Amino acid sequence: MKRPTVSLVISVWNRKDDLRENLRSCLQQTVPADEIVVVDNCSHDGTPEMVRAEFPQVKLVCMPHSAYGACETFNIGFASAGGEFVGILDDDVVLPPTFVEHMLAKFAQEPATTAILSPRVDEPEMPEWYKNSPSVNTERYLATFRGCGSMARHEAIRKAGYYDERFFIFGNERDLTTRLLNLGYRVKMVPSVVVFHKAPFGMRHGARSLYYHVRNFWLYAFKYLPWSQVLAFPFRFLMQKEKCCTSGSMLRSVISPLQRHCLKSGEIQTV
């Protein structure tokens, strides 16, 4: 039986050397991808020139300026991809040689309602207690996925409308998962597939990261939650403050229970 076709989609901005290592890992797969699509967000470090010179087989899409968010560049990559399955890859990941092979094998065992398989992701500064946590090393269904190195059924994410470009960056995976769940699909973690991500473990530091995490939490809340939950958030936030050490963990501690509540009660609605 002919195997399904696979496209690997990468969004990049000014990470020439990281992308080179990423593409080399993409081309060393035991089961080769049918195409690799790179969307360059108008890099000025020689990234597109490197791709053309060293990886002529790659389908390169060059944006006219760098003001596009990751959600939009990924969506352009998805729309440009012809594979039945789509690898969703950050520019700074390194795939294991069996990434495509093992993801396809796992999808073959899953029902058609499994839309995305999310791998275990190892990152610098990741504490041992997290690496050894059962929740990281057990197959389970998720309310989000790791957008740096997952694989999706193309038809499912197309039906869901790809990423909501209003999110720009951060939180877009949770939003897409919610829409997939509303369509009857599921997202599953597969820890037997391990992807290395060069970004340090945890929420990124800096004003830009904090801005988009907080902004996108509210965007998510206004999209899906009933007003009673939205208005209750400040009080839940203050109650959690004593238990959480970082802004990222506080947001996760609040948004995850709210999302679970809405899924169980059927209150999630898209806008």
PDB file of C-alpha atoms in Angstrom:
ATOM      1  CA  MET A   1       0.000   0.000   0.000  1.00  0.00           C
ATOM      2  CA  LYS A   2       1.319   3.433  -0.918  1.00  0.00           C
ATOM      3  CA  ARG A   3       2.323   5.475   2.101  1.00  0.00           C
ATOM      4  CA  PRO A   4       0.779   8.908   2.733  1.00  0.00           C
ATOM      5  CA  THR A   5       2.623  11.957   1.469  1.00  0.00           C
ATOM      6  CA  VAL A   6       4.409  14.242   3.935  1.00  0.00           C
ATOM      7  CA  SER A   7       5.369  17.905   3.815  1.00  0.00           C
ATOM      8  CA  LEU A   8       7.678  19.434   6.424  1.00  0.00           C
ATOM      9  CA  VAL A   9       6.880  23.119   6.967  1.00  0.00           C
ATOM     10  CA  ILE A  10       9.375  25.471   8.633  1.00  0.00           C
ATOM     11  CA  SER A  11       8.981  29.160   9.465  1.00  0.00           C
ATOM     12  CA  VAL A  12      12.283  31.031   9.828  1.00  0.00           C
ATOM     13  CA  TRP A  13      13.582  34.491  10.604  1.00  0.00           C
ATOM     14  CA  ASN A  14      17.305  35.277  10.865  1.00  0.00           C
ATOM     15  CA  ARG A  15      18.430  31.824  11.991  1.00  0.00           C
ATOM     16  CA  LYS A  16      20.591  30.727   9.100  1.00  0.00           C
ATOM     17  CA  ASP A  17      22.826  28.323  11.017  1.00  0.00           C
ATOM     18  CA  ASP A  18      19.985  26.800  13.029  1.00  0.00           C
ATOM     19  CA  LEU A  19      17.961  26.318   9.858  1.00  0.00           C
ATOM     20  CA  ARG A  20      20.886  24.633   8.125  1.00  0.00           C
ATOM     21  CA  GLU A  21      21.108  22.042  10.912  1.00  0.00           C
ATOM     22  CA  ASN A  22      17.329  21.645  10.872  1.00  0.00           C
ATOM     23  CA  LEU A  23      17.247  21.031   7.112  1.00  0.00           C
ATOM     24  CA  ARG A  24      20.068  18.529   7.328  1.00  0.00           C
ATOM     25  CA  SER A  25      18.057  16.547   9.878  1.00  0.00           C
ATOM     26  CA  CYS A  26      15.002  16.777   7.600  1.00  0.00           C
ATOM     27  CA  LEU A  27      17.004  15.313   4.717  1.00  0.00           C
ATOM     28  CA  GLN A  28      18.431  12.465   6.814  1.00  0.00           C
ATOM     29  CA  GLN A  29      15.058  10.852   7.508  1.00  0.00           C
ATOM     30  CA  THR A  30      14.766   7.074   7.233  1.00  0.00           C
ATOM     31  CA  VAL A  31      11.473   7.726   5.444  1.00  0.00           C
ATOM     32  CA  PRO A  32      12.024  10.858   3.363  1.00  0.00           C
ATOM     33  CA  ALA A  33       9.499  13.664   3.295  1.00  0.00           C
ATOM     34  CA  ASP A  34       7.927  14.333  -0.083  1.00  0.00           C
ATOM     35  CA  GLU A  35       8.666  18.029   0.210  1.00  0.00           C
ATOM     36  CA  ILE A  36      10.168  20.577   2.569  1.00  0.00           C
ATOM     37  CA  VAL A  37       8.637  24.054   2.628  1.00  0.00           C
ATOM     38  CA  VAL A  38      10.553  26.938   4.208  1.00  0.00           C
ATOM     39  CA  VAL A  39       8.823  30.281   4.724  1.00  0.00           C
ATOM     40  CA  ASP A  40      11.410  33.009   5.290  1.00  0.00           C
ATOM     41  CA  ASN A  41      10.108  36.105   7.073  1.00  0.00           C
ATOM     42  CA  CYS A  42      12.399  38.501   5.158  1.00  0.00           C
ATOM     43  CA  SER A  43      15.601  37.499   6.967  1.00  0.00           C
ATOM     44  CA  HIS A  44      18.614  39.779   6.565  1.00  0.00           C
ATOM     45  CA  ASP A  45      21.301  37.326   7.734  1.00  0.00           C
ATOM     46  CA  GLY A  46      21.589  35.438   4.445  1.00  0.00           C
ATOM     47  CA  THR A  47      19.050  32.727   5.304  1.00  0.00           C
ATOM     48  CA  PRO A  48      17.261  32.607   1.916  1.00  0.00           C
ATOM     49  CA  GLU A  49      20.552  32.744   0.045  1.00  0.00           C
ATOM     50  CA  MET A  50      21.836  29.802   2.123  1.00  0.00           C
ATOM     51  CA  VAL A  51      18.711  27.756   1.370  1.00  0.00           C
ATOM     52  CA  ARG A  52      18.970  28.411  -2.376  1.00  0.00           C
ATOM     53  CA  ALA A  53      22.678  27.572  -2.460  1.00  0.00           C
ATOM     54  CA  GLU A  54      22.784  24.538  -0.162  1.00  0.00           C
ATOM     55  CA  PHE A  55      19.267  23.088  -0.346  1.00  0.00           C
ATOM     56  CA  PRO A  56      17.937  23.689  -3.870  1.00  0.00           C
ATOM     57  CA  GLN A  57      15.357  20.914  -3.419  1.00  0.00           C
ATOM     58  CA  VAL A  58      13.578  22.939  -0.720  1.00  0.00           C
ATOM     59  CA  LYS A  59      10.472  24.930  -1.661  1.00  0.00           C
ATOM     60  CA  LEU A  60      11.364  28.430  -0.448  1.00  0.00           C
ATOM     61  CA  VAL A  61       8.728  31.107   0.116  1.00  0.00           C
ATOM     62  CA  CYS A  62      10.113  34.594   0.813  1.00  0.00           C
ATOM     63  CA  MET A  63       7.942  37.181   2.536  1.00  0.00           C
ATOM     64  CA  PRO A  64       8.209  40.807   1.296  1.00  0.00           C
ATOM     65  CA  HIS A  65       8.851  42.213   4.800  1.00  0.00           C
ATOM     66  CA  SER A  66       9.390  40.932   8.337  1.00  0.00           C
ATOM     67  CA  ALA A  67       6.253  42.278  10.010  1.00  0.00           C
ATOM     68  CA  TYR A  68       4.377  38.983   9.621  1.00  0.00           C
ATOM     69  CA  GLY A  69       3.756  36.889  12.702  1.00  0.00           C
ATOM     70  CA  ALA A  70       4.672  33.227  13.017  1.00  0.00           C
ATOM     71  CA  CYS A  71       1.007  32.279  12.693  1.00  0.00           C
ATOM     72  CA  GLU A  72       0.736  33.915   9.286  1.00  0.00           C
ATOM     73  CA  THR A  73       4.025  32.541   7.948  1.00  0.00           C
ATOM     74  CA  PHE A  74       3.117  29.036   9.078  1.00  0.00           C
ATOM     75  CA  ASN A  75      -0.297  29.377   7.439  1.00  0.00           C
ATOM     76  CA  ILE A  76       1.371  30.344   4.170  1.00  0.00           C
ATOM     77  CA  GLY A  77       3.582  27.285   4.527  1.00  0.00           C
ATOM     78  CA  PHE A  78       0.595  25.029   5.208  1.00  0.00           C
ATOM     79  CA  ALA A  79      -1.266  26.417   2.199  1.00  0.00           C
ATOM     80  CA  SER A  80       1.833  25.848   0.039  1.00  0.00           C
ATOM     81  CA  ALA A  81       2.252  22.247   1.198  1.00  0.00           C
ATOM     82  CA  GLY A  82       0.821  19.351  -0.800  1.00  0.00           C
ATOM     83  CA  GLY A  83       1.336  16.533   1.701  1.00  0.00           C
ATOM     84  CA  GLU A  84      -1.454  14.567   3.360  1.00  0.00           C
ATOM     85  CA  PHE A  85       0.503  15.026   6.585  1.00  0.00           C
ATOM     86  CA  VAL A  86       2.290  18.212   7.585  1.00  0.00           C
ATOM     87  CA  GLY A  87       5.264  18.516   9.915  1.00  0.00           C
ATOM     88  CA  ILE A  88       5.046  21.761  11.906  1.00  0.00           C
ATOM     89  CA  LEU A  89       8.631  22.768  12.664  1.00  0.00           C
ATOM     90  CA  ASP A  90      10.328  25.745  14.264  1.00  0.00           C
ATOM     91  CA  ASP A  91      13.559  26.845  12.627  1.00  0.00           C
ATOM     92  CA  ASP A  92      15.666  25.862  15.665  1.00  0.00           C
ATOM     93  CA  VAL A  93      14.723  22.193  16.061  1.00  0.00           C
ATOM     94  CA  VAL A  94      16.691  19.086  15.167  1.00  0.00           C
ATOM     95  CA  LEU A  95      14.641  16.046  14.175  1.00  0.00           C
ATOM     96  CA  PRO A  96      15.596  12.476  14.972  1.00  0.00           C
ATOM     97  CA  PRO A  97      16.244  10.442  11.785  1.00  0.00           C
ATOM     98  CA  THR A  98      13.078   8.426  12.405  1.00  0.00           C
ATOM     99  CA  PHE A  99      10.737  11.400  12.912  1.00  0.00           C
ATOM    100  CA  VAL A 100       8.718  10.932   9.707  1.00  0.00           C
ATOM    101  CA  GLU A 101       8.825   7.126   9.905  1.00  0.00           C
ATOM    102  CA  HIS A 102       7.613   6.912  13.487  1.00  0.00           C
ATOM    103  CA  MET A 103       5.001   9.659  13.160  1.00  0.00           C
ATOM    104  CA  LEU A 104       3.461   7.952  10.111  1.00  0.00           C
ATOM    105  CA  ALA A 105       3.543   4.573  11.871  1.00  0.00           C
ATOM    106  CA  LYS A 106       1.751   6.049  14.878  1.00  0.00           C
ATOM    107  CA  PHE A 107      -0.848   7.806  12.744  1.00  0.00           C
ATOM    108  CA  ALA A 108      -1.531   4.440  11.041  1.00  0.00           C
ATOM    109  CA  GLN A 109      -2.500   3.034  14.445  1.00  0.00           C
ATOM    110  CA  GLU A 110      -4.708   5.990  15.347  1.00  0.00           C
ATOM    111  CA  PRO A 111      -8.304   6.687  14.330  1.00  0.00           C
ATOM    112  CA  ALA A 112      -8.922   9.341  11.684  1.00  0.00           C
ATOM    113  CA  THR A 113     -10.018  11.694  14.478  1.00  0.00           C
ATOM    114  CA  THR A 114      -6.439  12.030  15.763  1.00  0.00           C
ATOM    115  CA  ALA A 115      -5.504  15.284  14.072  1.00  0.00           C
ATOM    116  CA  ILE A 116      -2.082  16.046  15.552  1.00  0.00           C
ATOM    117  CA  LEU A 117       0.679  13.998  17.157  1.00  0.00           C
ATOM    118  CA  SER A 118       2.887  16.007  19.483  1.00  0.00           C
ATOM    119  CA  PRO A 119       6.334  14.620  20.389  1.00  0.00           C
ATOM    120  CA  ARG A 120       8.334  14.846  23.549  1.00  0.00           C
ATOM    121  CA  VAL A 121      10.483  17.966  23.217  1.00  0.00           C
ATOM    122  CA  ASP A 122      13.876  18.191  24.944  1.00  0.00           C
ATOM    123  CA  GLU A 123      15.280  21.671  25.544  1.00  0.00           C
ATOM    124  CA  PRO A 124      18.339  23.211  27.215  1.00  0.00           C
ATOM    125  CA  GLU A 125      17.960  23.904  30.945  1.00  0.00           C
ATOM    126  CA  MET A 126      15.115  21.394  31.198  1.00  0.00           C
ATOM    127  CA  PRO A 127      15.147  20.093  34.803  1.00  0.00           C
ATOM    128  CA  GLU A 128      15.482  16.390  35.457  1.00  0.00           C
ATOM    129  CA  TRP A 129      12.242  16.246  37.436  1.00  0.00           C
ATOM    130  CA  TYR A 130      10.400  17.449  34.335  1.00  0.00           C
ATOM    131  CA  LYS A 131      12.200  15.069  31.985  1.00  0.00           C
ATOM    132  CA  ASN A 132      11.296  12.162  34.263  1.00  0.00           C
ATOM    133  CA  SER A 133       7.704  13.237  34.901  1.00  0.00           C
ATOM    134  CA  PRO A 134       5.092  10.609  33.951  1.00  0.00           C
ATOM    135  CA  SER A 135       3.005  13.317  32.264  1.00  0.00           C
ATOM    136  CA  VAL A 136       5.875  13.958  29.824  1.00  0.00           C
ATOM    137  CA  ASN A 137       6.613  10.294  29.204  1.00  0.00           C
ATOM    138  CA  THR A 138       3.112   8.848  28.837  1.00  0.00           C
ATOM    139  CA  GLU A 139       0.907   8.821  25.748  1.00  0.00           C
ATOM    140  CA  ARG A 140      -2.127  10.946  26.459  1.00  0.00           C
ATOM    141  CA  TYR A 141      -4.579  13.314  24.839  1.00  0.00           C
ATOM    142  CA  LEU A 142      -3.802  17.013  25.180  1.00  0.00           C
ATOM    143  CA  ALA A 143      -5.490  20.406  25.196  1.00  0.00           C
ATOM    144  CA  THR A 144      -2.608  21.807  23.121  1.00  0.00           C
ATOM    145  CA  PHE A 145       0.510  20.619  21.278  1.00  0.00           C
ATOM    146  CA  ARG A 146       4.141  21.557  20.807  1.00  0.00           C
ATOM    147  CA  GLY A 147       4.162  23.712  17.695  1.00  0.00           C
ATOM    148  CA  CYS A 148       7.933  23.426  17.318  1.00  0.00           C
ATOM    149  CA  GLY A 149       7.965  19.807  16.141  1.00  0.00           C
ATOM    150  CA  SER A 150       4.593  18.127  15.664  1.00  0.00           C
ATOM    151  CA  MET A 151       2.874  16.399  12.758  1.00  0.00           C
ATOM    152  CA  ALA A 152      -0.723  16.969  11.662  1.00  0.00           C
ATOM    153  CA  ARG A 153      -3.297  15.565   9.279  1.00  0.00           C
ATOM    154  CA  HIS A 154      -3.387  18.289   6.676  1.00  0.00           C
ATOM    155  CA  GLU A 155      -7.100  17.955   6.020  1.00  0.00           C
ATOM    156  CA  ALA A 156      -7.909  18.343   9.730  1.00  0.00           C
ATOM    157  CA  ILE A 157      -5.982  21.559  10.287  1.00  0.00           C
ATOM    158  CA  ARG A 158      -7.216  22.911   6.944  1.00  0.00           C
ATOM    159  CA  LYS A 159     -10.782  22.229   8.036  1.00  0.00           C
ATOM    160  CA  ALA A 160     -10.098  23.993  11.340  1.00  0.00           C
ATOM    161  CA  GLY A 161      -8.765  27.048   9.487  1.00  0.00           C
ATOM    162  CA  TYR A 162      -5.063  26.687  10.352  1.00  0.00           C
ATOM    163  CA  TYR A 163      -3.712  29.162  12.932  1.00  0.00           C
ATOM    164  CA  ASP A 164      -5.686  32.242  13.930  1.00  0.00           C
ATOM    165  CA  GLU A 165      -3.334  34.957  12.680  1.00  0.00           C
ATOM    166  CA  ARG A 166      -4.527  37.377  15.353  1.00  0.00           C
ATOM    167  CA  PHE A 167      -2.411  35.453  17.874  1.00  0.00           C
ATOM    168  CA  PHE A 168       0.751  36.452  15.938  1.00  0.00           C
ATOM    169  CA  ILE A 169       2.959  34.258  18.161  1.00  0.00           C
ATOM    170  CA  PHE A 170       2.476  32.182  21.345  1.00  0.00           C
ATOM    171  CA  GLY A 171      -0.775  30.481  22.362  1.00  0.00           C
ATOM    172  CA  ASN A 172      -1.800  29.714  18.778  1.00  0.00           C
ATOM    173  CA  GLU A 173      -1.426  25.957  19.323  1.00  0.00           C
ATOM    174  CA  ARG A 174      -3.956  25.942  22.160  1.00  0.00           C
ATOM    175  CA  ASP A 175      -6.381  27.936  20.043  1.00  0.00           C
ATOM    176  CA  LEU A 176      -6.048  25.582  17.065  1.00  0.00           C
ATOM    177  CA  THR A 177      -6.475  22.572  19.350  1.00  0.00           C
ATOM    178  CA  THR A 178      -9.708  24.010  20.730  1.00  0.00           C
ATOM    179  CA  ARG A 179     -11.132  24.389  17.242  1.00  0.00           C
ATOM    180  CA  LEU A 180     -10.031  20.854  16.346  1.00  0.00           C
ATOM    181  CA  LEU A 181     -11.728  19.511  19.485  1.00  0.00           C
ATOM    182  CA  ASN A 182     -14.912  21.335  18.536  1.00  0.00           C
ATOM    183  CA  LEU A 183     -14.771  19.559  15.163  1.00  0.00           C
ATOM    184  CA  GLY A 184     -14.469  16.154  16.825  1.00  0.00           C
ATOM    185  CA  TYR A 185     -10.705  15.710  16.441  1.00  0.00           C
ATOM    186  CA  ARG A 186      -8.101  14.963  19.099  1.00  0.00           C
ATOM    187  CA  VAL A 187      -4.464  15.831  19.785  1.00  0.00           C
ATOM    188  CA  LYS A 188      -2.179  13.198  21.255  1.00  0.00           C
ATOM    189  CA  MET A 189       1.250  13.274  22.847  1.00  0.00           C
ATOM    190  CA  VAL A 190       3.692  10.626  21.611  1.00  0.00           C
ATOM    191  CA  PRO A 191       6.754  10.627  23.916  1.00  0.00           C
ATOM    192  CA  SER A 192       8.436   7.843  21.939  1.00  0.00           C
ATOM    193  CA  VAL A 193       9.291  10.515  19.336  1.00  0.00           C
ATOM    194  CA  VAL A 194      11.808  12.987  20.782  1.00  0.00           C
ATOM    195  CA  VAL A 195      12.614  16.316  19.096  1.00  0.00           C
ATOM    196  CA  PHE A 196      15.429  18.598  20.250  1.00  0.00           C
ATOM    197  CA  HIS A 197      14.492  22.277  20.478  1.00  0.00           C
ATOM    198  CA  LYS A 198      17.322  24.773  20.969  1.00  0.00           C
ATOM    199  CA  ALA A 199      15.187  27.345  22.786  1.00  0.00           C
ATOM    200  CA  PRO A 200      15.694  27.215  26.587  1.00  0.00           C
ATOM    201  CA  PHE A 201      13.044  25.462  28.662  1.00  0.00           C
ATOM    202  CA  GLY A 202      10.137  27.535  29.955  1.00  0.00           C
ATOM    203  CA  MET A 203       8.505  30.786  28.938  1.00  0.00           C
ATOM    204  CA  ARG A 204      10.834  33.126  27.095  1.00  0.00           C
ATOM    205  CA  HIS A 205      12.017  36.195  28.975  1.00  0.00           C
ATOM    206  CA  GLY A 206      11.447  39.764  27.876  1.00  0.00           C
ATOM    207  CA  ALA A 207       8.671  42.277  27.399  1.00  0.00           C
ATOM    208  CA  ARG A 208       7.668  40.958  23.951  1.00  0.00           C
ATOM    209  CA  SER A 209       7.095  37.433  25.214  1.00  0.00           C
ATOM    210  CA  LEU A 210       5.159  38.605  28.264  1.00  0.00           C
ATOM    211  CA  TYR A 211       3.032  40.932  26.145  1.00  0.00           C
ATOM    212  CA  TYR A 212       1.948  38.223  23.703  1.00  0.00           C
ATOM    213  CA  HIS A 213       1.381  35.591  26.380  1.00  0.00           C
ATOM    214  CA  VAL A 214      -0.909  37.896  28.365  1.00  0.00           C
ATOM    215  CA  ARG A 215      -2.572  39.432  25.299  1.00  0.00           C
ATOM    216  CA  ASN A 216      -3.225  36.041  23.752  1.00  0.00           C
ATOM    217  CA  PHE A 217      -4.629  34.648  26.969  1.00  0.00           C
ATOM    218  CA  TRP A 218      -7.294  37.340  26.845  1.00  0.00           C
ATOM    219  CA  LEU A 219      -7.879  36.786  23.136  1.00  0.00           C
ATOM    220  CA  TYR A 220      -8.395  33.089  23.814  1.00  0.00           C
ATOM    221  CA  ALA A 221     -10.712  33.854  26.745  1.00  0.00           C
ATOM    222  CA  PHE A 222     -12.874  36.267  24.757  1.00  0.00           C
ATOM    223  CA  LYS A 223     -13.105  33.782  21.871  1.00  0.00           C
ATOM    224  CA  TYR A 224     -14.258  30.765  23.822  1.00  0.00           C
ATOM    225  CA  LEU A 225     -15.219  31.388  27.439  1.00  0.00           C
ATOM    226  CA  PRO A 226     -18.566  32.542  28.804  1.00  0.00           C
ATOM    227  CA  TRP A 227     -18.525  36.001  30.339  1.00  0.00           C
ATOM    228  CA  SER A 228     -18.913  34.530  33.820  1.00  0.00           C
ATOM    229  CA  GLN A 229     -15.535  32.842  33.415  1.00  0.00           C
ATOM    230  CA  VAL A 230     -13.882  35.897  31.875  1.00  0.00           C
ATOM    231  CA  LEU A 231     -15.039  38.168  34.706  1.00  0.00           C
ATOM    232  CA  ALA A 232     -13.957  35.616  37.302  1.00  0.00           C
ATOM    233  CA  PHE A 233     -10.410  35.456  35.953  1.00  0.00           C
ATOM    234  CA  PRO A 234      -8.870  38.289  38.050  1.00  0.00           C
ATOM    235  CA  PHE A 235     -10.078  36.595  41.230  1.00  0.00           C
ATOM    236  CA  ARG A 236      -8.791  33.168  40.119  1.00  0.00           C
ATOM    237  CA  PHE A 237      -5.498  34.799  39.175  1.00  0.00           C
ATOM    238  CA  LEU A 238      -5.051  36.328  42.627  1.00  0.00           C
ATOM    239  CA  MET A 239      -5.938  33.040  44.289  1.00  0.00           C
ATOM    240  CA  GLN A 240      -3.267  31.257  42.266  1.00  0.00           C
ATOM    241  CA  LYS A 241      -0.608  33.908  42.818  1.00  0.00           C
ATOM    242  CA  GLU A 242       0.678  32.392  46.025  1.00  0.00           C
ATOM    243  CA  LYS A 243       1.070  28.976  44.381  1.00  0.00           C
ATOM    244  CA  CYS A 244       2.913  29.959  41.218  1.00  0.00           C
ATOM    245  CA  CYS A 245       6.395  31.378  40.769  1.00  0.00           C
ATOM    246  CA  THR A 246       6.336  32.720  37.218  1.00  0.00           C
ATOM    247  CA  SER A 247       3.893  34.552  34.984  1.00  0.00           C
ATOM    248  CA  GLY A 248       3.888  31.623  32.554  1.00  0.00           C
ATOM    249  CA  SER A 249       2.913  29.091  35.199  1.00  0.00           C
ATOM    250  CA  MET A 250       0.213  31.411  36.521  1.00  0.00           C
ATOM    251  CA  LEU A 251      -1.334  31.713  33.084  1.00  0.00           C
ATOM    252  CA  ARG A 252      -1.197  27.962  32.534  1.00  0.00           C
ATOM    253  CA  SER A 253      -2.687  27.260  35.959  1.00  0.00           C
ATOM    254  CA  VAL A 254      -5.694  29.424  35.117  1.00  0.00           C
ATOM    255  CA  ILE A 255      -6.260  28.806  31.420  1.00  0.00           C
ATOM    256  CA  SER A 256      -6.001  25.013  31.569  1.00  0.00           C
ATOM    257  CA  PRO A 257      -8.816  24.544  34.125  1.00  0.00           C
ATOM    258  CA  LEU A 258     -10.959  27.055  32.231  1.00  0.00           C
ATOM    259  CA  GLN A 259     -10.429  25.229  28.952  1.00  0.00           C
ATOM    260  CA  ARG A 260     -11.224  21.860  30.556  1.00  0.00           C
ATOM    261  CA  HIS A 261     -14.375  23.315  32.101  1.00  0.00           C
ATOM    262  CA  CYS A 262     -15.581  24.656  28.770  1.00  0.00           C
ATOM    263  CA  LEU A 263     -14.832  21.412  26.941  1.00  0.00           C
ATOM    264  CA  LYS A 264     -16.726  19.359  29.511  1.00  0.00           C
ATOM    265  CA  SER A 265     -19.695  21.688  29.615  1.00  0.00           C
ATOM    266  CA  GLY A 266     -19.861  22.245  25.851  1.00  0.00           C
ATOM    267  CA  GLU A 267     -19.587  25.996  26.302  1.00  0.00           C
ATOM    268  CA  ILE A 268     -16.731  26.536  23.849  1.00  0.00           C
ATOM    269  CA  GLN A 269     -17.824  28.391  20.753  1.00  0.00           C
ATOM    270  CA  THR A 270     -15.656  29.868  18.052  1.00  0.00           C
ATOM    271  CA  VAL A 271     -16.017  33.414  16.782  1.00  0.00           C
TER     272      VAL A 271
END
